[in-house]
Structures are given as structure tokens and as C-alpha cells.
Amino acid sequence: MTVKPFHIHVSDEILNDLKQRLDRIRWPDQIEDSGWGRGTDLSYLKSLVSYWRDHYDWRAQESKLNRFAQFQSNIDGIDIHFVHERGKGPNALPLILTHGWPDNYLRYEKIIPLLTDPASYGGNSEDAFDVIVPSLPGFGFSGRPSHPGVNNFHISQMWAKLMTEQLGYTKFAAAGGDIGSGVTRYLASNNPELLFGIHLTDVGIIRSLMASQTEAELTEEERQYKKNASEWISNEGGYMSIQSTKPQTLAYGLSDSPVGLAAWILEKLRAWSDCNGDLSQKFSEDELLTLIMIYWVTNTIGSSANMYYENSHSLPPLGRIDVPTGIALFPVDIVLPPKSWAMRNLNVTRWTTMPSGGHFTAMEEPELLANDIREFFRPLRMDK
């Protein structure tokens, strides 16, 4: 399990093939005045694809990504790509950050320097972290699983091996959102002795509350959550049903069409972020396209979607978490969890409601999230 340096360099062949595909798009029709109501808006997508084809510079973005110290190591037969940036402080705390879908490790690009070098951004060097950001198996520059069973639980065990056996940390901190929240919670549940604490920006869809047949046992807040979550699943959860049941079928179209891939991802970025329906309020064109490009150049949209199947079919139950837990909720995230449920199921020692932001927390509001992570872990550093 040797850790070796990793440098991103996408072949000219892949980039030339992409250009040819963008030159011969067959566009669908769109119902008049439907906008984003039935999915990704045609006029918006045409505009972004025009920029993609004529102005976007992957090599410049590739160089930007390569400014981070990156590595690759084989864990349980899968090559795992990760960023490992050392903290600039007297007692840097190791912190592993886990992303979700449809983002990738790019989710944490903006927050890495804020956590590794807080003194350069108005903070205190004593709050510095060693930041480790792996790409989930089947995402980005990590390998694609060839066998079933690589779910949140399995990945949590891979992260424990990465941090202890390969990077040499005896104890560390962990944080994440979306799939990353699930991985982080399994890590805390099954390896509490390794963790100072965990920081979460969501707890996923709470299936136990969704399945509850006894409304009287729920608090008013939990009943409202159940209603909100049901409405969200009905209106926004179609992708989840497909990826949890037939990800292979979806993979053919999205692996073959860069425009199809972009449409699939962009709709989620718009719907789940605090952008008031205008993606440009939170994301630059280069940022959107680089996120999409990481899926395209690695051909990992199918393997990333397959994570939903694995988590729906092979995930063991998750027990109560006693590790100190910080929860930071962003107001336009998918469905905000009820505090009563969180207090029963996690050892919540910090609960923060943010003034703005959506599901893509570190991409949308990096300063807010970085500050909350620093504040949460500050008293826990005494155990280091």
C-alpha cells in the first residue's frame, strides 16, 4: 500500500475527442416557456456549451488543480486519489474531508487554504489543519470498483486505513456532506477511537423517520420534516430512484454525451444551491465546467451513480454516534434535519444555522464553513 505522488494530465486524445463531440451536438426540443421546470433549460445549456467549446481552457484548470499536493494509493484493491496539504501552524490537526454527488473533490478546493493556513485569511495559526481530501471510489481520479459492496460503510473503513496505516496518523478529525456525511458517520460509528470529532453539513434523508408509521411518536418538528422530505423526494428525487435501481442504463447515455452529462449535473447544482435560480450567483462558468470535466475525462459518471445502488442494497444499519459532532446547516440545503432527531442519534456538541448557502457548502460559502469547522474542533485539539 505505497503512497505515490499524483499529477493530473489528461491526454490530448481525450480532449480532442471532447471537442469533436461538442462540435456535433444534436439538441432536443423544449416546450415553450418551460424554462427549468422540466429539467435543464435549453437556452442556458446552449450558452454554457458555447463557452465550453470556444473559450474554456482545461489545461489552465488542470494546472490550477495541480497546485495541490496530490497522491494515489491502493486500498482494498482500488486506487484512491487524494489531496494532502500540510497545515501551517504549530499543532496542525489532521482532517479528512469527504465529498458527495454530483460534486467531487473539487467541492473542497476553496476551503483547503482556509483550513491549512488560517493565519493568511484572518484566522489563528493554532487552528491549522493537515487537510486530506480523497476522491471517493468511482469518482474522479480514483479507481472504479469492479465488484459490488463498495458503499459508505466500506469506504469509511478504507478512510481509516488511509489515515492510520498509510499516512501515519493515530487520531484525526473528519467532516463531510452528502455521501461524505454518510461515510463520516460510519467512520465515527465503527472507529470512534480514531476520531477527535466529526463535522457534518447534513445527515442525508432520514429513512427511519420517513418509514415511521406512528405519527404520535414523532415531535412536531419531525412530522414537518417527514412532510418536507416526502415532497422533496416526489419533486426532486427522480435521479435518486434511477441511480439506486438502474445506474448502468443511465451510464450509457451520460458516458457518451458530454452535453447529457452536463445537463444531468447542472440541474442539481441549480436546484440545490442558494443561487435563486441563477447559477452565476454562486458558480463561475469555469468552476461548473471543471467539475463536469472531472467526470468526463475520467469517465466516472456511471461508477459514481452506482454508489447510490450500493448504498440502497448493501448498507448495514448505522447506530448511535457518541463521537463529538458538529452540525452546520445551510438554509437552502435539500431537507434540513430535525434537531430533536439529531440530538437522539448523535452526540451533538455544536449546532450552527448558517445565514446563507445550499447543499454545495464549501463551494458556495467556504469562509462560513471553514470558520465553523475551526470553532468546532478548537476545544477538541486538547486531546491531540
Coordinates of C-alpha atoms in Angstrom, one line a residue:
M1 CA 0.0 0.0 0.0
T2 CA 2.6 2.5 -1.2
V3 CA 1.6 6.2 -1.3
K4 CA 2.9 7.8 -4.5
P5 CA 2.7 11.3 -5.9
F6 CA -0.1 12.0 -8.4
H7 CA -0.2 14.6 -11.1
I8 CA -3.2 15.3 -13.3
H9 CA -2.5 15.2 -17.0
V10 CA -5.4 14.4 -19.4
S11 CA -4.3 13.1 -22.8
D12 CA -4.7 15.2 -25.9
E13 CA -6.7 12.3 -27.4
I14 CA -9.4 12.7 -24.7
L15 CA -9.6 16.5 -25.1
N16 CA -9.7 16.2 -28.9
D17 CA -12.5 13.7 -28.7
L18 CA -14.5 16.0 -26.5
K19 CA -14.1 18.9 -28.9
Q20 CA -15.4 16.7 -31.8
R21 CA -18.4 15.7 -29.7
L22 CA -19.1 19.4 -28.8
D23 CA -18.9 20.3 -32.5
R24 CA -21.7 17.8 -33.5
I25 CA -24.4 18.1 -30.8
R26 CA -28.0 17.0 -31.6
W27 CA -30.1 19.3 -29.4
P28 CA -33.6 18.2 -28.2
D29 CA -36.7 20.4 -28.4
Q30 CA -38.0 22.3 -25.4
I31 CA -41.6 23.1 -24.5
E32 CA -42.2 26.9 -25.0
D33 CA -41.7 29.0 -21.8
S34 CA -40.9 25.9 -19.7
G35 CA -37.5 27.2 -18.5
W36 CA -36.1 24.9 -15.9
G37 CA -39.4 23.5 -14.9
R38 CA -39.0 20.2 -16.8
G39 CA -35.2 19.9 -16.4
T40 CA -32.1 21.8 -17.6
D41 CA -33.1 24.8 -19.6
L42 CA -32.1 24.6 -23.3
S43 CA -31.0 28.2 -23.8
Y44 CA -28.8 28.2 -20.7
L45 CA -27.2 24.9 -21.7
K46 CA -26.5 26.1 -25.2
S47 CA -24.8 29.2 -23.8
L48 CA -22.6 27.2 -21.4
V49 CA -21.7 24.7 -24.1
S50 CA -20.7 27.5 -26.4
Y51 CA -18.3 28.8 -23.8
W52 CA -17.1 25.2 -23.2
R53 CA -16.4 24.7 -26.9
D54 CA -14.9 28.1 -27.7
H55 CA -13.3 29.5 -24.5
Y56 CA -12.9 27.1 -21.7
D57 CA -9.3 26.1 -21.1
W58 CA -8.9 22.7 -19.5
R59 CA -5.1 22.9 -19.4
A60 CA -5.3 26.1 -17.3
Q61 CA -7.7 24.5 -14.9
E62 CA -5.6 21.3 -14.8
S63 CA -2.6 23.5 -13.8
K64 CA -4.7 25.1 -11.1
L65 CA -5.7 21.7 -9.7
N66 CA -2.1 20.5 -9.7
R67 CA -1.1 23.3 -7.3
F68 CA -2.3 21.0 -4.5
A69 CA -0.1 18.1 -3.2
Q70 CA -1.8 15.0 -4.6
F71 CA -1.2 11.4 -4.1
Q72 CA -2.5 8.0 -5.0
S73 CA -2.6 4.7 -3.0
N74 CA -4.2 1.3 -3.4
I75 CA -6.6 0.4 -0.7
D76 CA -8.6 -2.8 -0.8
G77 CA -7.7 -3.2 -4.4
I78 CA -8.9 0.3 -5.5
D79 CA -6.5 3.1 -6.4
I80 CA -7.5 6.2 -4.3
H81 CA -6.6 9.7 -5.3
F82 CA -6.3 12.3 -2.6
V83 CA -5.1 15.7 -1.8
H84 CA -2.8 16.0 1.3
E85 CA -2.0 19.6 2.2
R86 CA 0.0 20.2 5.4
G87 CA -1.1 22.8 7.9
K88 CA 0.9 25.9 8.5
G89 CA 0.7 26.1 12.3
P90 CA 2.3 24.8 15.4
N91 CA 0.0 21.8 16.0
A92 CA -1.9 21.1 12.8
L93 CA -4.9 18.7 13.3
P94 CA -5.3 16.0 10.6
L95 CA -8.7 16.4 9.0
I96 CA -10.2 14.2 6.2
L97 CA -12.9 15.8 4.1
T98 CA -15.3 13.6 2.1
H99 CA -17.3 14.9 -0.8
G100 CA -20.6 13.7 -2.4
W101 CA -22.5 13.6 -5.7
P102 CA -22.8 15.3 -8.2
D103 CA -19.7 17.1 -7.0
N104 CA -16.3 15.5 -6.5
Y105 CA -13.1 16.5 -4.6
L106 CA -13.4 19.9 -6.3
R107 CA -16.1 20.7 -3.6
Y108 CA -13.3 21.5 -1.2
E109 CA -10.9 23.4 -3.5
K110 CA -11.7 26.8 -1.9
I111 CA -11.7 25.7 1.7
I112 CA -8.3 23.9 1.7
P113 CA -6.2 27.0 2.0
L114 CA -8.6 28.5 4.6
L115 CA -8.0 25.4 6.8
T116 CA -4.4 24.7 6.2
D117 CA -3.2 28.3 6.6
P118 CA -5.8 30.2 8.6
A119 CA -3.4 33.0 9.6
S120 CA -3.2 34.1 6.0
Y121 CA -7.0 34.6 6.0
G122 CA -7.6 36.5 9.2
G123 CA -7.5 33.5 11.5
N124 CA -5.1 31.9 14.0
S125 CA -2.3 29.6 13.0
E126 CA -3.2 27.4 16.1
D127 CA -6.4 26.5 14.2
A128 CA -4.4 25.0 11.3
F129 CA -5.3 21.5 9.9
D130 CA -3.5 18.9 7.8
V131 CA -6.2 18.5 5.1
I132 CA -6.8 15.2 3.3
V133 CA -9.4 15.2 0.6
P134 CA -9.8 11.8 -1.1
S135 CA -11.8 11.2 -4.2
L136 CA -14.5 8.6 -3.5
P137 CA -14.0 5.2 -5.2
G138 CA -15.6 5.5 -8.7
F139 CA -15.2 9.3 -8.7
G140 CA -12.7 11.5 -10.5
F141 CA -9.1 10.3 -10.4
S142 CA -9.8 7.4 -8.0
G143 CA -10.2 3.9 -9.4
R144 CA -13.6 2.4 -10.3
P145 CA -14.8 -0.5 -8.2
S146 CA -15.2 -3.7 -10.3
H147 CA -17.1 -5.6 -7.6
P148 CA -20.3 -4.9 -5.6
G149 CA -20.3 -3.8 -1.9
V150 CA -18.3 -0.6 -2.1
N151 CA -20.7 1.5 0.0
N152 CA -20.5 4.2 2.7
F153 CA -19.5 1.6 5.3
H154 CA -16.8 0.1 3.2
I155 CA -15.4 3.5 2.2
S156 CA -15.3 4.5 5.9
Q157 CA -13.0 1.5 6.6
M158 CA -10.9 2.5 3.6
W159 CA -10.5 6.0 5.0
A160 CA -9.5 4.6 8.4
K161 CA -6.7 2.6 6.6
L162 CA -5.7 5.7 4.6
M163 CA -5.3 7.9 7.6
T164 CA -3.7 5.4 10.0
E165 CA -1.8 2.7 8.0
Q166 CA -0.7 4.9 5.1
L167 CA -0.5 8.4 6.4
G168 CA 0.6 7.5 9.9
Y169 CA -2.0 9.5 12.0
T170 CA -3.0 7.8 15.2
K171 CA -6.1 10.0 15.6
F172 CA -7.8 12.5 13.3
A173 CA -10.8 14.6 12.6
A174 CA -13.4 14.0 9.9
A175 CA -16.0 16.1 8.0
G176 CA -18.3 15.8 5.0
G177 CA -21.6 16.4 3.3
D178 CA -23.9 14.4 1.1
I179 CA -22.3 10.9 0.6
G180 CA -19.5 12.3 2.6
S181 CA -21.8 12.8 5.6
G182 CA -22.7 9.1 5.4
V183 CA -19.1 8.0 5.1
T184 CA -18.1 10.2 8.0
R185 CA -20.9 8.9 10.3
Y186 CA -20.0 5.3 9.6
L187 CA -16.4 6.2 10.4
A188 CA -17.4 7.6 13.7
S189 CA -19.8 4.8 14.5
N190 CA -17.3 2.0 13.8
N191 CA -14.0 3.6 14.6
P192 CA -14.7 6.1 17.4
E193 CA -11.3 5.6 19.0
L194 CA -9.6 7.1 15.9
L195 CA -11.6 10.4 15.9
F196 CA -11.4 13.7 17.8
G197 CA -14.8 14.5 16.4
I198 CA -16.8 14.8 13.2
H199 CA -18.4 17.8 11.5
L200 CA -21.4 17.4 9.2
T201 CA -23.4 19.7 6.9
D202 CA -26.3 17.3 6.6
V203 CA -27.4 13.8 7.7
G204 CA -28.9 12.7 4.4
I205 CA -32.6 11.6 4.1
I206 CA -33.6 10.1 7.4
R207 CA -35.2 6.9 6.4
S208 CA -36.2 5.9 9.9
L209 CA -38.5 9.0 10.1
M210 CA -39.7 8.5 6.6
A211 CA -40.8 4.9 7.4
S212 CA -42.3 5.7 10.8
Q213 CA -45.9 4.6 10.9
T214 CA -46.6 6.1 14.3
E215 CA -47.0 9.8 13.9
A216 CA -47.7 10.2 17.6
E217 CA -44.2 9.1 18.4
L218 CA -42.7 12.0 16.4
T219 CA -42.2 15.5 17.5
E220 CA -43.9 18.3 15.6
E221 CA -40.6 19.2 14.0
E222 CA -40.1 15.6 12.9
R223 CA -43.6 15.4 11.4
Q224 CA -42.9 18.6 9.4
Y225 CA -39.6 17.0 8.3
K226 CA -41.4 13.9 7.1
K227 CA -43.7 16.1 5.1
N228 CA -40.9 18.2 3.6
A229 CA -38.8 15.1 2.8
S230 CA -41.7 13.4 1.1
E231 CA -42.4 16.4 -1.1
W232 CA -38.7 16.8 -2.0
I233 CA -38.5 13.1 -3.0
S234 CA -41.6 13.5 -5.1
N235 CA -40.4 16.6 -6.9
E236 CA -36.6 16.3 -6.9
G237 CA -35.8 12.6 -6.2
G238 CA -36.2 11.1 -9.7
Y239 CA -32.4 11.0 -10.1
M240 CA -32.1 9.1 -6.9
S241 CA -34.6 6.4 -7.9
I242 CA -32.8 5.9 -11.2
Q243 CA -29.3 5.8 -9.7
S244 CA -30.4 3.5 -6.9
T245 CA -32.0 1.0 -9.2
K246 CA -30.7 1.2 -12.8
P247 CA -27.4 3.1 -12.8
Q248 CA -25.9 1.0 -15.6
T249 CA -28.7 2.1 -18.0
L250 CA -28.1 5.7 -17.2
A251 CA -24.3 5.3 -17.6
Y252 CA -24.5 4.6 -21.4
G253 CA -26.1 8.0 -22.3
L254 CA -24.1 10.1 -19.9
S255 CA -20.7 8.4 -20.6
D256 CA -21.3 9.0 -24.4
S257 CA -22.6 12.6 -24.4
P258 CA -20.8 15.5 -22.7
V259 CA -23.9 17.6 -23.1
G260 CA -26.1 14.9 -21.5
L261 CA -23.6 14.7 -18.6
A262 CA -23.6 18.5 -18.2
A263 CA -27.4 18.7 -18.2
W264 CA -27.7 15.9 -15.6
I265 CA -25.3 17.7 -13.2
L266 CA -26.2 21.3 -13.8
E267 CA -29.9 20.8 -12.9
K268 CA -28.8 19.6 -9.4
L269 CA -26.3 22.4 -8.9
R270 CA -29.0 24.9 -9.7
A271 CA -31.8 23.3 -7.7
W272 CA -29.7 22.5 -4.6
S273 CA -27.6 25.7 -4.2
D274 CA -28.5 29.1 -2.8
C275 CA -28.4 30.8 -6.2
N276 CA -32.0 32.0 -6.6
G277 CA -32.3 30.1 -9.9
D278 CA -29.2 31.8 -11.4
L279 CA -26.1 29.6 -11.3
S280 CA -23.8 32.5 -12.0
Q281 CA -24.6 33.9 -8.5
K282 CA -22.7 31.0 -6.9
F283 CA -20.5 29.4 -9.6
S284 CA -18.4 30.7 -12.4
E285 CA -18.6 29.0 -15.8
D286 CA -15.0 27.7 -15.4
E287 CA -16.0 26.2 -12.0
L288 CA -19.1 24.5 -13.3
L289 CA -17.2 23.1 -16.3
T290 CA -14.2 21.9 -14.3
L291 CA -16.5 20.0 -12.0
I292 CA -18.2 18.4 -15.1
M293 CA -14.8 17.8 -16.8
I294 CA -13.5 15.8 -13.9
Y295 CA -16.4 13.4 -14.5
W296 CA -15.9 13.4 -18.3
V297 CA -12.2 13.0 -18.6
T298 CA -12.2 10.1 -16.1
N299 CA -15.4 8.5 -17.4
T300 CA -16.8 8.2 -13.9
I301 CA -20.4 9.3 -14.1
G302 CA -21.5 5.7 -14.3
S303 CA -19.4 4.5 -11.4
S304 CA -20.3 7.5 -9.3
A305 CA -24.0 6.9 -9.9
N306 CA -23.5 3.3 -8.9
M307 CA -22.8 4.5 -5.4
Y308 CA -26.5 5.0 -4.9
Y309 CA -27.2 1.4 -5.8
E310 CA -24.6 0.2 -3.4
N311 CA -25.9 2.3 -0.5
S312 CA -29.5 1.2 -1.3
H313 CA -28.8 -2.5 -1.5
S314 CA -25.8 -3.4 0.8
L315 CA -25.5 -0.8 3.5
P316 CA -25.6 -2.1 7.1
P317 CA -27.6 -0.2 9.8
L318 CA -25.9 2.8 11.5
G319 CA -26.1 3.0 15.3
R320 CA -25.9 6.0 17.6
I321 CA -22.8 8.1 17.3
D322 CA -21.1 9.1 20.5
V323 CA -18.1 10.9 19.0
P324 CA -18.4 14.7 19.5
T325 CA -20.4 16.0 16.5
G326 CA -20.7 19.4 15.0
I327 CA -23.6 20.1 12.6
A328 CA -23.7 23.2 10.3
L329 CA -26.9 23.6 8.4
F330 CA -27.2 25.8 5.3
P331 CA -30.7 27.2 4.8
V332 CA -31.2 26.2 1.1
D333 CA -29.8 22.7 1.6
I334 CA -32.0 19.8 0.4
V335 CA -34.1 19.0 3.5
L336 CA -32.9 20.3 6.9
P337 CA -32.9 17.6 9.6
P338 CA -34.9 18.0 12.8
K339 CA -32.8 18.9 15.8
S340 CA -34.6 16.5 18.1
W341 CA -33.7 13.5 15.9
A342 CA -30.1 14.7 15.6
M343 CA -29.8 15.0 19.4
R344 CA -31.1 11.5 20.0
N345 CA -28.8 9.9 17.4
L346 CA -25.6 11.9 17.6
N347 CA -23.5 13.4 20.3
V348 CA -24.1 17.0 19.0
T349 CA -21.9 19.5 20.8
R350 CA -22.2 22.3 18.2
W351 CA -25.3 23.2 16.1
T352 CA -25.0 26.1 13.7
T353 CA -27.6 27.6 11.4
M354 CA -25.9 29.4 8.6
P355 CA -27.2 32.7 7.2
S356 CA -26.9 31.6 3.6
G357 CA -25.8 28.7 1.4
G358 CA -27.1 25.5 0.0
H359 CA -26.1 21.9 -0.5
F360 CA -22.7 22.6 -2.0
T361 CA -21.5 24.1 1.2
A362 CA -17.7 24.5 0.7
M363 CA -18.2 25.7 -2.9
E364 CA -20.9 28.2 -2.0
E365 CA -19.8 29.6 1.4
P366 CA -16.2 28.5 2.0
E367 CA -15.5 31.1 4.7
L368 CA -18.6 30.3 6.7
L369 CA -17.9 26.6 6.7
A370 CA -14.2 27.0 7.4
N371 CA -14.9 29.2 10.4
D372 CA -17.4 26.7 11.8
I373 CA -15.0 23.8 11.4
R374 CA -12.3 25.8 13.2
E375 CA -14.7 26.7 16.0
F376 CA -16.0 23.2 16.5
F377 CA -12.6 21.5 16.6
R378 CA -10.8 24.1 18.6
P379 CA -11.7 22.6 22.1
L380 CA -11.1 19.1 20.8
R381 CA -7.5 19.8 20.0
M382 CA -6.6 19.4 23.6
D383 CA -6.8 15.7 23.2
K384 CA -4.1 15.8 20.5

